[in-house]
Coordinates of C-alpha atoms in Angstrom, one line a residue:
X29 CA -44.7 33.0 -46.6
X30 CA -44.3 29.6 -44.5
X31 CA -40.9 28.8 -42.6
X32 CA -39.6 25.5 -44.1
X33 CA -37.2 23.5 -42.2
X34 CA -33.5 23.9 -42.6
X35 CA -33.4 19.7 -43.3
X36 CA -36.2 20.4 -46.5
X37 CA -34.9 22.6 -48.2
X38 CA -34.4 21.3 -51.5
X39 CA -31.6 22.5 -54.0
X40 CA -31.0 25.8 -54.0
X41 CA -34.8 26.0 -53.4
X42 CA -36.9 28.0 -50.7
X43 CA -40.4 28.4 -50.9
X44 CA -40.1 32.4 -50.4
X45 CA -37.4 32.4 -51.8
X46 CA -36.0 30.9 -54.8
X47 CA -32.4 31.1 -55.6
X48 CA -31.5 30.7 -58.8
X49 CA -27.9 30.1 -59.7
X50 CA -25.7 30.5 -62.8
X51 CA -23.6 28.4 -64.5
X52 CA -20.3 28.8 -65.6
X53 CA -18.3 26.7 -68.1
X54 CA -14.7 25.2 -66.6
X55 CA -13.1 28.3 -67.5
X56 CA -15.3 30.7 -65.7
X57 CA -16.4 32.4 -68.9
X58 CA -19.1 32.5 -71.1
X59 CA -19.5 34.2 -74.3
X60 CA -22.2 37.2 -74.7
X61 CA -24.6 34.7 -77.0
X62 CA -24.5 32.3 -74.3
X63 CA -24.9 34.3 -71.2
X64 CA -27.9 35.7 -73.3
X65 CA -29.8 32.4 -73.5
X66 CA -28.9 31.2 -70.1
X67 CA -29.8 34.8 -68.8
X68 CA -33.3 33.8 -70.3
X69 CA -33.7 30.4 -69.4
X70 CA -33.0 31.2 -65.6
X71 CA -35.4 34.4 -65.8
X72 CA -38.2 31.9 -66.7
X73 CA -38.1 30.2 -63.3
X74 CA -37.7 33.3 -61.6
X75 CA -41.0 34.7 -63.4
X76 CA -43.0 32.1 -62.7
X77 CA -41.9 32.2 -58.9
X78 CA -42.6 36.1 -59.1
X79 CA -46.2 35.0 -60.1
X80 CA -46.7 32.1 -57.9
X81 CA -45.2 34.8 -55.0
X82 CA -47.8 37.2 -55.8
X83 CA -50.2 34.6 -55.5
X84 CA -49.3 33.2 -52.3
X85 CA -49.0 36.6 -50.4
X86 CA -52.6 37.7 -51.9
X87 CA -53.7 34.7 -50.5
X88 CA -55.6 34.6 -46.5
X89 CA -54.3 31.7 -44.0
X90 CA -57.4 29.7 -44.6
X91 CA -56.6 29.1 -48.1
X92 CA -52.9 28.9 -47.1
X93 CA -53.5 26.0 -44.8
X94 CA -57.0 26.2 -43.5
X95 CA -58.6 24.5 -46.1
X96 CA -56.2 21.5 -46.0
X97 CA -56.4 21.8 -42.3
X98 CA -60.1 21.2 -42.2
X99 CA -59.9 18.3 -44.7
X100 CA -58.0 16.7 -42.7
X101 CA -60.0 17.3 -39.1
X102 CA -63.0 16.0 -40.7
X103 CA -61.1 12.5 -41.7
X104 CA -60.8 12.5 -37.9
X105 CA -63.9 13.0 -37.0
X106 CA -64.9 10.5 -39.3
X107 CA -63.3 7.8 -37.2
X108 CA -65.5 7.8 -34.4
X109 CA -68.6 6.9 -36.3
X110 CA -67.0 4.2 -38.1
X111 CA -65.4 2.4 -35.1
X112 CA -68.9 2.4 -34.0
X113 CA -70.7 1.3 -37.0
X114 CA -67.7 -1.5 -37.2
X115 CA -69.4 -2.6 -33.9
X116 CA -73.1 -3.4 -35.3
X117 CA -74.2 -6.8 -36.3
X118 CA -76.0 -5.6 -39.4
X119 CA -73.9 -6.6 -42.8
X120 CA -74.9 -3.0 -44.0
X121 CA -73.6 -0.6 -41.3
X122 CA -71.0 -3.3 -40.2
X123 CA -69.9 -2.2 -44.5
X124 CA -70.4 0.9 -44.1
X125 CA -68.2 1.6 -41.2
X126 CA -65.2 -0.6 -43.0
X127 CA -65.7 1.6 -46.1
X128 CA -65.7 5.1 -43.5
X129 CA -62.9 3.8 -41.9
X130 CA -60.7 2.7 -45.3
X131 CA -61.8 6.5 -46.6
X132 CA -60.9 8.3 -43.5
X133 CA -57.4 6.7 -43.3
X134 CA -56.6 7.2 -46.8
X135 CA -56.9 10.9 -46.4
X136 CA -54.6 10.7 -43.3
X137 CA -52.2 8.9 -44.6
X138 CA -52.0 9.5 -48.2
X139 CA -52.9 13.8 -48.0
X140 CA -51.5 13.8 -44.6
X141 CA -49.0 12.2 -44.5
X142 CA -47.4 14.1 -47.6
X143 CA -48.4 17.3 -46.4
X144 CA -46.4 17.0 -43.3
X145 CA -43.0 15.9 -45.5
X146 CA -43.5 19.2 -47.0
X147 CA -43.9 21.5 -43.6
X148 CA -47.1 22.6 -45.6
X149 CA -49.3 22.0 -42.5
X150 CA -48.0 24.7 -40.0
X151 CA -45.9 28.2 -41.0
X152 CA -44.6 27.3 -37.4
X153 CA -40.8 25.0 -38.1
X154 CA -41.4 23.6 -34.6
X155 CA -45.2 22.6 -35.6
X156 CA -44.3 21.2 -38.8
X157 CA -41.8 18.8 -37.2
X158 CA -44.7 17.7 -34.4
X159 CA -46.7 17.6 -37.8
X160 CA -44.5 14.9 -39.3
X161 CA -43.9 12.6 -36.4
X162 CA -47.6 12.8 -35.8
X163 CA -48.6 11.6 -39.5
X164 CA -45.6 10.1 -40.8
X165 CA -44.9 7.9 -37.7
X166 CA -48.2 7.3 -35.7
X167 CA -50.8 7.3 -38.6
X168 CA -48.4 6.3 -41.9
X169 CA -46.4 3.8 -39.9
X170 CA -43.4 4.7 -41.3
X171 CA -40.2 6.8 -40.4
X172 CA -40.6 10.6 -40.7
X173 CA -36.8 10.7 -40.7
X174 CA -36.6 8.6 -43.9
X175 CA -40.1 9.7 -45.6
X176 CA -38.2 12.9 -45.7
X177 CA -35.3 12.0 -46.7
X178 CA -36.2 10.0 -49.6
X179 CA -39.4 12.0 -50.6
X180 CA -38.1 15.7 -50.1
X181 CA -34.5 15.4 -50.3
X182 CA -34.1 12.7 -53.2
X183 CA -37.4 12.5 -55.4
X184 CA -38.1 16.3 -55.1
X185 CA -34.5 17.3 -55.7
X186 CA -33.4 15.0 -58.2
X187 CA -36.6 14.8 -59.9
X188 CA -36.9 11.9 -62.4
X189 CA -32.5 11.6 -62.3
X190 CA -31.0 8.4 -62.7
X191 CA -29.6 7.1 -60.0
X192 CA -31.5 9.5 -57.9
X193 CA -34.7 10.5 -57.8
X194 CA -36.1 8.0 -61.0
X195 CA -38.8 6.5 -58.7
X196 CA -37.0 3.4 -59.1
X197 CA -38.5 2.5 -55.3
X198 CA -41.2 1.7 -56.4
X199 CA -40.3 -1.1 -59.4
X200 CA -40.6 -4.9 -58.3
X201 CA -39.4 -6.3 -62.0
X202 CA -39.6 -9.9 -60.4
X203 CA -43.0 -9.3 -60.3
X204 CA -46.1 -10.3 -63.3
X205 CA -47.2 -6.9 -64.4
X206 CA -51.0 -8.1 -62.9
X207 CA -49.8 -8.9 -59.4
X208 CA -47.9 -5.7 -59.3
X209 CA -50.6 -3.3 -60.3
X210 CA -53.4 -5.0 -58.8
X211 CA -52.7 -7.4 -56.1
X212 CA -48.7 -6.8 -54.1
X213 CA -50.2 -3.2 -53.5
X214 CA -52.5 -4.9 -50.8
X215 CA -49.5 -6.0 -48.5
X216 CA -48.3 -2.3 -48.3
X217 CA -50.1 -2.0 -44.7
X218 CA -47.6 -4.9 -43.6
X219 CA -44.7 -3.7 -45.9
X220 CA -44.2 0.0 -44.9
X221 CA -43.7 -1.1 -41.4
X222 CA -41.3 -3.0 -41.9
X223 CA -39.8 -1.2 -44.2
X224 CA -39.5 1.9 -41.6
X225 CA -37.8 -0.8 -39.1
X226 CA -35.6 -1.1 -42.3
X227 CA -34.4 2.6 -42.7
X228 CA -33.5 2.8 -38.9
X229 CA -30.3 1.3 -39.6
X230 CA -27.5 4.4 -38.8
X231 CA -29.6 6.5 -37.0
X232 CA -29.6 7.5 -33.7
X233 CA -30.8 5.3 -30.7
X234 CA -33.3 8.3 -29.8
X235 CA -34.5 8.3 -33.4
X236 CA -34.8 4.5 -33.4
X237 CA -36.4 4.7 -30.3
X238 CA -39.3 7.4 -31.5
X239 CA -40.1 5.9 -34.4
X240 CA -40.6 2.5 -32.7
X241 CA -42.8 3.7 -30.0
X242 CA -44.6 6.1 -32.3
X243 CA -45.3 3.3 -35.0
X244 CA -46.4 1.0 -32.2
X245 CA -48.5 3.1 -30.5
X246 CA -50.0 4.2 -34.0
X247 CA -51.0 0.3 -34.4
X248 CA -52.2 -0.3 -31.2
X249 CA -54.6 2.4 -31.2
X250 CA -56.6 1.4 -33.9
X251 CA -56.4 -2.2 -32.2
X252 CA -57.3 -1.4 -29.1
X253 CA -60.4 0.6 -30.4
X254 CA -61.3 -2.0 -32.3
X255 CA -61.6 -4.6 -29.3
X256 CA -62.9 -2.0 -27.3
X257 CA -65.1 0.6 -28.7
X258 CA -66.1 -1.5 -31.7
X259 CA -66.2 -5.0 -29.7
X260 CA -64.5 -6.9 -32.1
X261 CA -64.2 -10.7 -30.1
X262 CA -61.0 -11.8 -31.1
X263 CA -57.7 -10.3 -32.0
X264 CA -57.4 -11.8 -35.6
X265 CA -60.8 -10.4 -36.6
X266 CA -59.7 -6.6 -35.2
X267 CA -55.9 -7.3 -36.7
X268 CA -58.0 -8.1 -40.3
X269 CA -60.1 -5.4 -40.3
X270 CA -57.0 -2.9 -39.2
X271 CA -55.6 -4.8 -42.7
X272 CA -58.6 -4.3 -44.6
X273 CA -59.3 -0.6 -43.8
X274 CA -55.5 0.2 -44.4
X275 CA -55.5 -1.7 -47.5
X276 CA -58.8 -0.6 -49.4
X277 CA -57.1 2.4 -51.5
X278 CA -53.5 1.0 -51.8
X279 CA -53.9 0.0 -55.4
X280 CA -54.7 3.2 -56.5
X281 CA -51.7 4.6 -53.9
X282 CA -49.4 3.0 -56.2
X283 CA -50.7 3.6 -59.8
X284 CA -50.8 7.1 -58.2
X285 CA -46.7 7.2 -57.2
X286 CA -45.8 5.2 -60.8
X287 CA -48.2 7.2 -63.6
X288 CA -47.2 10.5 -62.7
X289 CA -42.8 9.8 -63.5
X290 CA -42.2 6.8 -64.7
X291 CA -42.6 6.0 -68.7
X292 CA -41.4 10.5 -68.9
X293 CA -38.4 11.8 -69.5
X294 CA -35.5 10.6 -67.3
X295 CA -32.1 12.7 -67.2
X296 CA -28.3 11.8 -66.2
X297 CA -27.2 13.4 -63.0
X298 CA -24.0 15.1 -65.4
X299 CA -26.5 16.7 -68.1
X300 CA -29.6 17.5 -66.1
X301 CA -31.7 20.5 -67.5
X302 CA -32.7 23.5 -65.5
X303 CA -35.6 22.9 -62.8
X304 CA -38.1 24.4 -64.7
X305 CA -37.3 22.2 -67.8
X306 CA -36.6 19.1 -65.6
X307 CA -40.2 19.4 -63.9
X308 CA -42.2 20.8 -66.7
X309 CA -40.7 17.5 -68.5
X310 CA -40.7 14.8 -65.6
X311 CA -43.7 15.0 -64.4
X312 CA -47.4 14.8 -65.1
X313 CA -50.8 15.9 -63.8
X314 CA -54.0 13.5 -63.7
X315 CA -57.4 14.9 -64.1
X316 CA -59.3 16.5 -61.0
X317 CA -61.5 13.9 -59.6
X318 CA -63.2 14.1 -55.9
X319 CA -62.6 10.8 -54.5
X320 CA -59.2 11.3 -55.6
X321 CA -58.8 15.0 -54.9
X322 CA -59.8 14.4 -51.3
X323 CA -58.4 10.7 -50.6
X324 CA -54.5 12.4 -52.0
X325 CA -54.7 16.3 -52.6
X326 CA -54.2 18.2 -55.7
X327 CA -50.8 18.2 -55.4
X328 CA -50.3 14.5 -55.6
X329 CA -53.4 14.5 -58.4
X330 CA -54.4 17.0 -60.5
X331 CA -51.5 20.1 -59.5
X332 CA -48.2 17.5 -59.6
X333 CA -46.6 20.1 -61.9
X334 CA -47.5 22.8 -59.5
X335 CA -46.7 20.7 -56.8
X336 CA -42.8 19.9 -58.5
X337 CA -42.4 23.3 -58.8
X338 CA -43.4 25.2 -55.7
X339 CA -43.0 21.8 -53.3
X340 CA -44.0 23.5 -50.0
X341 CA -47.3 25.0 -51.1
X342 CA -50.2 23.5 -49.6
X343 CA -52.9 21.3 -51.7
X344 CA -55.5 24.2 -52.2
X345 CA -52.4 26.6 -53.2
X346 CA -51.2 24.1 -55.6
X347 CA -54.8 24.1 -57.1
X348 CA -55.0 28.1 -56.8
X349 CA -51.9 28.9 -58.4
X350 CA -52.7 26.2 -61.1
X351 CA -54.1 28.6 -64.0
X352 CA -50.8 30.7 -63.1
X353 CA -48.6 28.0 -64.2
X354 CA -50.3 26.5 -66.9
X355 CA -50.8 29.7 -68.6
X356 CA -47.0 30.5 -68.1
X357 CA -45.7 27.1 -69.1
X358 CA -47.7 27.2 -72.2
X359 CA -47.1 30.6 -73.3
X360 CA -43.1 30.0 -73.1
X361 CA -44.2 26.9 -75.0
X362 CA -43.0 24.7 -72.3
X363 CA -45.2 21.6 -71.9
X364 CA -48.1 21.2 -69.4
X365 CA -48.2 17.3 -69.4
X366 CA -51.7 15.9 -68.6
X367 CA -53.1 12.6 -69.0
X368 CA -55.9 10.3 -67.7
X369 CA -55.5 8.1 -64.7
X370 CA -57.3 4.9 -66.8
X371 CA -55.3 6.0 -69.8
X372 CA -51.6 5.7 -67.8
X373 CA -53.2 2.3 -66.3
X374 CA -53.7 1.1 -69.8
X375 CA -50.2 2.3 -71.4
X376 CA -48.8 0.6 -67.8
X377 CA -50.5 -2.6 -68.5
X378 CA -49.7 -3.1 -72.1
X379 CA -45.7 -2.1 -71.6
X380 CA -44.9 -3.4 -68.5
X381 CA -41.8 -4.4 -69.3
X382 CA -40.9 -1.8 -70.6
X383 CA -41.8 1.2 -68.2
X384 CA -41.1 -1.2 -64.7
X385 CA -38.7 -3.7 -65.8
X386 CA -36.3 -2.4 -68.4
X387 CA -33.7 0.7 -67.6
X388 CA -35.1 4.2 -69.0
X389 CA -33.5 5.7 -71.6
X390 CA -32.1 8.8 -70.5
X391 CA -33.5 12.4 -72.5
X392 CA -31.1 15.0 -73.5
X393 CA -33.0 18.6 -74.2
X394 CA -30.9 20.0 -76.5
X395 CA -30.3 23.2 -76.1
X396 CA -31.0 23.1 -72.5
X397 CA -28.8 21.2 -70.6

């Protein structure tokens, strides 16, 4: 099993090691019928961790990390090509290198990026820390310090909660419904940076420092390629195409973070369920596809209930351990909650209002809580 950092630890969760708790009325006491059923709720997690265990111990370090490893090399390598096809004068390759360069840092960024906020890149705790500066900060522009924070401590532990971790970051209600899902995404190359400059408030001057320096020098990479390798004439034209490239996939960035929470079951922070009621319920897988497969990861596509579940498993174990889960989900008769990504696009457009604008109503599982 991979080391996770102290800091991401999540709940009572480790990846190797999940700790599952019981509770106890006011008094301290609980009958025999209801330490039965809460005996068996809790057992359920613990199964499918058993399982997922198994899985993961079975499994070589190429298909631990390897695989995502690799993905993300080759998204590297693609970059030198296109900052030279960004330097012809033919319309064709000239396209083809914006289109290279858009792919290649979607994969950073998007797979990257979230890989790195889970440790899932290295078993090392010192890598994985290199890991998230590196993608978080110099590729993703933002601040590893508050990716981490709000991704792995808030949204992964209080996983569709009120108050908490409802995805309620990502709601602009000012907004029409078409400008928000097809036209403010394209400023999120501008936003997250300044955003990031944002979340430095309270932290400490060598923090505030690092991220500055490491977004900057993120930025003025790309730049300074562009102007140099590419021989793009004038600043504006390199500063646009930096916008461009970093802007191509962010429309489907944010259907990806909404359609996969939002418009589920939401819970109060007093009544929540158990975690493997509260996933199984809050959250929502999308079809495999391969631009989207490779451009995000299974975990963020196709294995978000895997990925809810077992948080610091890489993308290819999310999408190994997938039959495990859906087997055991829907044998206990919990629900496996799938959907298509046009289908969520179509249900967002037509009740806009009230999935982004409205408050949620909160879900009580009876029986459960």
């Amino acid at each position: 099993m991979q080391n996770v950092p102290e800091e991401w630890r999540e709940g009572e969760e480790r990846m190797g090691e999940m700790v599952v708790k019981r509770k106890v009325d006011s008094e301290g006491k609980k009958n025999e019928g209801q330490g039965g059923g809460e005996g068996e709720k809790e057992s359920l997690m613990m199964e499918l961790t058993k399982l997922v265990q198994k899985v993961v111990k079975e499994s070589s370090w190429w298909e631990r990390i390897g695989i995502d490893c690799s993905i993300l090399a080759a998204a590297f390598l693609c970059l030198a090509p296109a900052f030279l096809l960004l330097g012809s004068s033919q319309v064709l390759y000239f396209s083809a290198g914006m289109l290279l360069m858009g792919m290649a840092h979607a994969v950073i960024t998007f797979k990257g990026t979230h890989l790195a906020s889970h440790g899932s890149l290295s078993e090392s705790q010192a890598w994985a820390k290199v890991w998230a500066v590196f993608f978080i900060e110099i590729c993703g522009s933002f601040s590893a310090q508050a990716g981490i924070q709000g991704h792995i401590k808030m949204h992964h532990a209080h996983t569709n909660v009120i108050g908490l971790g409802d995805s309620s970051v990502w709601k602009a209600p000012f907004l029409p419904r078409t400008v928000y899902l097809f036209i403010a995404p394209l400023a999120v190359p501008i936003i997250t940076p300044l955003v990031a400059l944002a979340h430095l408030r309270g932290n400490s001057v060598a923090v505030m420092v690092r991220t500055v320096l490491m977004v900057t020098l993120g930025l003025y990479s790309q730049y300074w390629l562009l102007i140099h390798v590419s021989g793009f004439l004038s600043p504006l034209s390199a500063l646009l195409c930096m916008l461009v490239c970093r802007a191509m996939f962010s429309v489907t960035y944010i259907h990806v973070n909404i359609f996969q929470h939002i418009g589920l079951h939401m819970f109060s922070a007093t009544s929540r369920p158990k975690r493997i009621y509260q996933m199984t319920h809050g959250v929502l897988n999308l079809p495999r596809n391969p631009l989207l497969d490779w451009m995000f990861g299974h975990s963020l596509i196709n294995c978000h209930v895997e990925h809810h579940l077992f948080p610091f498993l890489s993308d290819n174990m999310c999408l190994k351990v997938k039959p495990v889960v859906s087997k055991y989900l829907t044998e206990n008769k919990l629900p496996y909650q799938e959907d298509s990504y046009f289908s969520r696009l179509r249900l967002f457009f037509s009740k806009y209002q009230e999935l982004m604008v409205f408050a949620p109503p909160i879900t009580e599982l009876v029986g459960v809580q």
